[in-house]
mmCIF file with all atom_site columns, C-alpha atoms in Angstrom:
data_model
loop_
_atom_site.group_PDB
_atom_site.id
_atom_site.type_symbol
_atom_site.label_atom_id
_atom_site.label_alt_id
_atom_site.label_comp_id
_atom_site.label_asym_id
_atom_site.label_entity_id
_atom_site.label_seq_id
_atom_site.pdbx_PDB_ins_code
_atom_site.Cartn_x
_atom_site.Cartn_y
_atom_site.Cartn_z
_atom_site.occupancy
_atom_site.B_iso_or_equiv
_atom_site.pdbx_formal_charge
_atom_site.auth_seq_id
_atom_site.auth_comp_id
_atom_site.auth_asym_id
_atom_site.auth_atom_id
_atom_site.pdbx_PDB_model_num
ATOM 1  C CA . LEU A 1 1  ? 36.048 141.681 114.179 1.00 0.00 ? 1  LEU A CA 1
ATOM 2  C CA . ILE A 1 2  ? 36.284 144.067 110.958 1.00 0.00 ? 2  ILE A CA 1
ATOM 3  C CA . VAL A 1 3  ? 32.555 144.551 110.980 1.00 0.00 ? 3  VAL A CA 1
ATOM 4  C CA . SER A 1 4  ? 33.022 146.913 114.139 1.00 0.00 ? 4  SER A CA 1
ATOM 5  C CA . LEU A 1 5  ? 35.428 149.040 112.362 1.00 0.00 ? 5  LEU A CA 1
ATOM 6  C CA . SER A 1 6  ? 34.531 152.605 110.878 1.00 0.00 ? 6  SER A CA 1
ATOM 7  C CA . THR A 1 7  ? 35.563 153.072 107.287 1.00 0.00 ? 7  THR A CA 1
ATOM 8  C CA . LYS A 1 8  ? 38.398 155.172 108.352 1.00 0.00 ? 8  LYS A CA 1
ATOM 9  C CA . GLN A 1 9  ? 39.611 152.480 110.707 1.00 0.00 ? 9  GLN A CA 1
ATOM 10 C CA . TYR A 1 10 ? 39.233 149.827 108.111 1.00 0.00 ? 10 TYR A CA 1
ATOM 11 C CA . ALA A 1 11 ? 41.422 151.788 105.805 1.00 0.00 ? 11 ALA A CA 1
ATOM 12 C CA . GLN A 1 12 ? 43.889 152.172 108.401 1.00 0.00 ? 12 GLN A CA 1
ATOM 13 C CA . VAL A 1 13 ? 44.179 148.478 109.230 1.00 0.00 ? 13 VAL A CA 1
ATOM 14 C CA . LEU A 1 14 ? 44.518 147.483 105.537 1.00 0.00 ? 14 LEU A CA 1
ATOM 15 C CA . THR A 1 15 ? 47.297 150.350 105.291 1.00 0.00 ? 15 THR A CA 1
ATOM 16 C CA . GLN A 1 16 ? 49.240 148.833 108.150 1.00 0.00 ? 16 GLN A CA 1
ATOM 17 C CA . ARG A 1 17 ? 49.008 145.474 106.426 1.00 0.00 ? 17 ARG A CA 1
ATOM 18 C CA . LEU A 1 18 ? 50.212 146.618 103.281 1.00 0.00 ? 18 LEU A CA 1
ATOM 19 C CA . GLU A 1 19 ? 53.022 148.482 104.889 1.00 0.00 ? 19 GLU A CA 1
ATOM 20 C CA . GLU A 1 20 ? 54.155 145.264 106.456 1.00 0.00 ? 20 GLU A CA 1
ATOM 21 C CA . ILE A 1 21 ? 53.681 143.317 103.330 1.00 0.00 ? 21 ILE A CA 1
ATOM 22 C CA . SER A 1 22 ? 55.688 145.931 101.330 1.00 0.00 ? 22 SER A CA 1
ATOM 23 C CA . TYR A 1 23 ? 58.799 144.962 103.170 1.00 0.00 ? 23 TYR A CA 1
ATOM 24 C CA . LEU A 1 24 ? 58.775 141.671 101.487 1.00 0.00 ? 24 LEU A CA 1
ATOM 25 C CA . ASN A 1 25 ? 59.901 143.400 98.325  1.00 0.00 ? 25 ASN A CA 1
ATOM 26 C CA . HIS A 1 26 ? 57.492 141.106 96.045  1.00 0.00 ? 26 HIS A CA 1
ATOM 27 C CA . PRO A 1 27 ? 55.021 142.588 93.639  1.00 0.00 ? 27 PRO A CA 1
ATOM 28 C CA . VAL A 1 28 ? 51.657 142.859 95.265  1.00 0.00 ? 28 VAL A CA 1
ATOM 29 C CA . LEU A 1 29 ? 48.244 143.389 93.559  1.00 0.00 ? 29 LEU A CA 1
ATOM 30 C CA . VAL A 1 30 ? 45.417 144.596 96.010  1.00 0.00 ? 30 VAL A CA 1
ATOM 31 C CA . LEU A 1 31 ? 42.041 144.563 94.623  1.00 0.00 ? 31 LEU A CA 1
ATOM 32 C CA . PHE A 1 32 ? 39.157 146.403 96.237  1.00 0.00 ? 32 PHE A CA 1
ATOM 33 C CA . ASN A 1 33 ? 35.309 146.145 95.950  1.00 0.00 ? 33 ASN A CA 1
ATOM 34 C CA . SER A 1 34 ? 35.045 149.828 96.838  1.00 0.00 ? 34 SER A CA 1
ATOM 35 C CA . LYS A 1 35 ? 36.733 152.599 94.796  1.00 0.00 ? 35 LYS A CA 1
ATOM 36 C CA . LYS A 1 36 ? 36.426 154.947 98.215  1.00 0.00 ? 36 LYS A CA 1
ATOM 37 C CA . THR A 1 37 ? 38.227 152.496 100.306 1.00 0.00 ? 37 THR A CA 1
ATOM 38 C CA . MET A 1 38 ? 40.947 152.008 97.533  1.00 0.00 ? 38 MET A CA 1
ATOM 39 C CA . PHE A 1 39 ? 41.437 155.805 97.445  1.00 0.00 ? 39 PHE A CA 1
ATOM 40 C CA . ASP A 1 40 ? 41.468 156.246 101.198 1.00 0.00 ? 40 ASP A CA 1
ATOM 41 C CA . VAL A 1 41 ? 44.194 153.378 101.474 1.00 0.00 ? 41 VAL A CA 1
ATOM 42 C CA . SER A 1 42 ? 46.010 155.125 98.689  1.00 0.00 ? 42 SER A CA 1
ATOM 43 C CA . GLU A 1 43 ? 46.074 158.334 100.561 1.00 0.00 ? 43 GLU A CA 1
ATOM 44 C CA . LEU A 1 44 ? 47.246 156.628 103.712 1.00 0.00 ? 44 LEU A CA 1
ATOM 45 C CA . LEU A 1 45 ? 50.026 154.723 101.869 1.00 0.00 ? 45 LEU A CA 1
ATOM 46 C CA . ASP A 1 46 ? 51.250 158.323 100.452 1.00 0.00 ? 46 ASP A CA 1
ATOM 47 C CA . GLU A 1 47 ? 51.379 159.675 103.745 1.00 0.00 ? 47 GLU A CA 1
ATOM 48 C CA . ALA A 1 48 ? 53.390 156.726 104.901 1.00 0.00 ? 48 ALA A CA 1
ATOM 49 C CA . GLY A 1 49 ? 55.835 157.220 101.977 1.00 0.00 ? 49 GLY A CA 1
ATOM 50 C CA . ILE A 1 50 ? 55.157 153.842 100.375 1.00 0.00 ? 50 ILE A CA 1
ATOM 51 C CA . ARG A 1 51 ? 55.397 153.704 96.601  1.00 0.00 ? 51 ARG A CA 1
ATOM 52 C CA . HIS A 1 52 ? 52.324 152.425 94.722  1.00 0.00 ? 52 HIS A CA 1
ATOM 53 C CA . LEU A 1 53 ? 50.297 152.623 91.768  1.00 0.00 ? 53 LEU A CA 1
ATOM 54 C CA . THR A 1 54 ? 46.414 153.142 92.100  1.00 0.00 ? 54 THR A CA 1
ATOM 55 C CA . GLN A 1 55 ? 44.021 152.600 89.194  1.00 0.00 ? 55 GLN A CA 1
ATOM 56 C CA . GLU A 1 56 ? 42.257 156.012 88.193  1.00 0.00 ? 56 GLU A CA 1
ATOM 57 C CA . LYS A 1 57 ? 44.592 158.115 90.337  1.00 0.00 ? 57 LYS A CA 1
ATOM 58 C CA . ASN A 1 58 ? 47.810 157.214 88.446  1.00 0.00 ? 58 ASN A CA 1
ATOM 59 C CA . GLY A 1 59 ? 46.161 156.273 85.093  1.00 0.00 ? 59 GLY A CA 1
ATOM 60 C CA . THR A 1 60 ? 43.694 153.773 83.525  1.00 0.00 ? 60 THR A CA 1
ATOM 61 C CA . ALA A 1 61 ? 43.539 150.180 84.512  1.00 0.00 ? 61 ALA A CA 1
ATOM 62 C CA . TYR A 1 62 ? 45.591 149.272 81.400  1.00 0.00 ? 62 TYR A CA 1
ATOM 63 C CA . ASN A 1 63 ? 48.374 151.941 81.943  1.00 0.00 ? 63 ASN A CA 1
ATOM 64 C CA . VAL A 1 64 ? 48.844 151.228 85.781  1.00 0.00 ? 64 VAL A CA 1
ATOM 65 C CA . LYS A 1 65 ? 49.059 147.597 84.960  1.00 0.00 ? 65 LYS A CA 1
ATOM 66 C CA . ARG A 1 66 ? 51.706 148.103 82.431  1.00 0.00 ? 66 ARG A CA 1
ATOM 67 C CA . ARG A 1 67 ? 53.655 150.223 84.636  1.00 0.00 ? 67 ARG A CA 1
ATOM 68 C CA . PHE A 1 68 ? 53.259 147.856 87.431  1.00 0.00 ? 68 PHE A CA 1
ATOM 69 C CA . GLU A 1 69 ? 54.619 145.098 84.974  1.00 0.00 ? 69 GLU A CA 1
ATOM 70 C CA . ARG A 1 70 ? 57.707 147.203 84.072  1.00 0.00 ? 70 ARG A CA 1
ATOM 71 C CA . GLY A 1 71 ? 58.526 147.456 87.927  1.00 0.00 ? 71 GLY A CA 1
ATOM 72 C CA . GLU A 1 72 ? 57.691 151.270 88.355  1.00 0.00 ? 72 GLU A CA 1
ATOM 73 C CA . SER A 1 73 ? 56.121 150.129 91.811  1.00 0.00 ? 73 SER A CA 1
ATOM 74 C CA . MET A 1 74 ? 55.998 146.863 93.682  1.00 0.00 ? 74 MET A CA 1
ATOM 75 C CA . MET A 1 75 ? 52.441 147.593 94.730  1.00 0.00 ? 75 MET A CA 1
ATOM 76 C CA . LEU A 1 76 ? 49.321 147.922 92.510  1.00 0.00 ? 76 LEU A CA 1
ATOM 77 C CA . LEU A 1 77 ? 45.756 149.022 93.883  1.00 0.00 ? 77 LEU A CA 1
ATOM 78 C CA . GLY A 1 78 ? 42.979 148.333 91.653  1.00 0.00 ? 78 GLY A CA 1
ATOM 79 C CA . THR A 1 79 ? 39.227 147.410 91.554  1.00 0.00 ? 79 THR A CA 1
#
């Protein structure tokens, strides 16, 4: 179960799933309850070379939403 994972392991599992999803080449909106987890996943996605936009890291919620809608990235992480 996910309950038995550390926060680092949880971020790694989420990143693996998002990497698999990224191969579908469809826009993906990923919503988080925790900003820390969102930033941890964003960092791991960066390390994996997966293009994405992250709220507050790449701009305000409004700005990253607009960039996502313009197709700058197929993945948007937000809260």
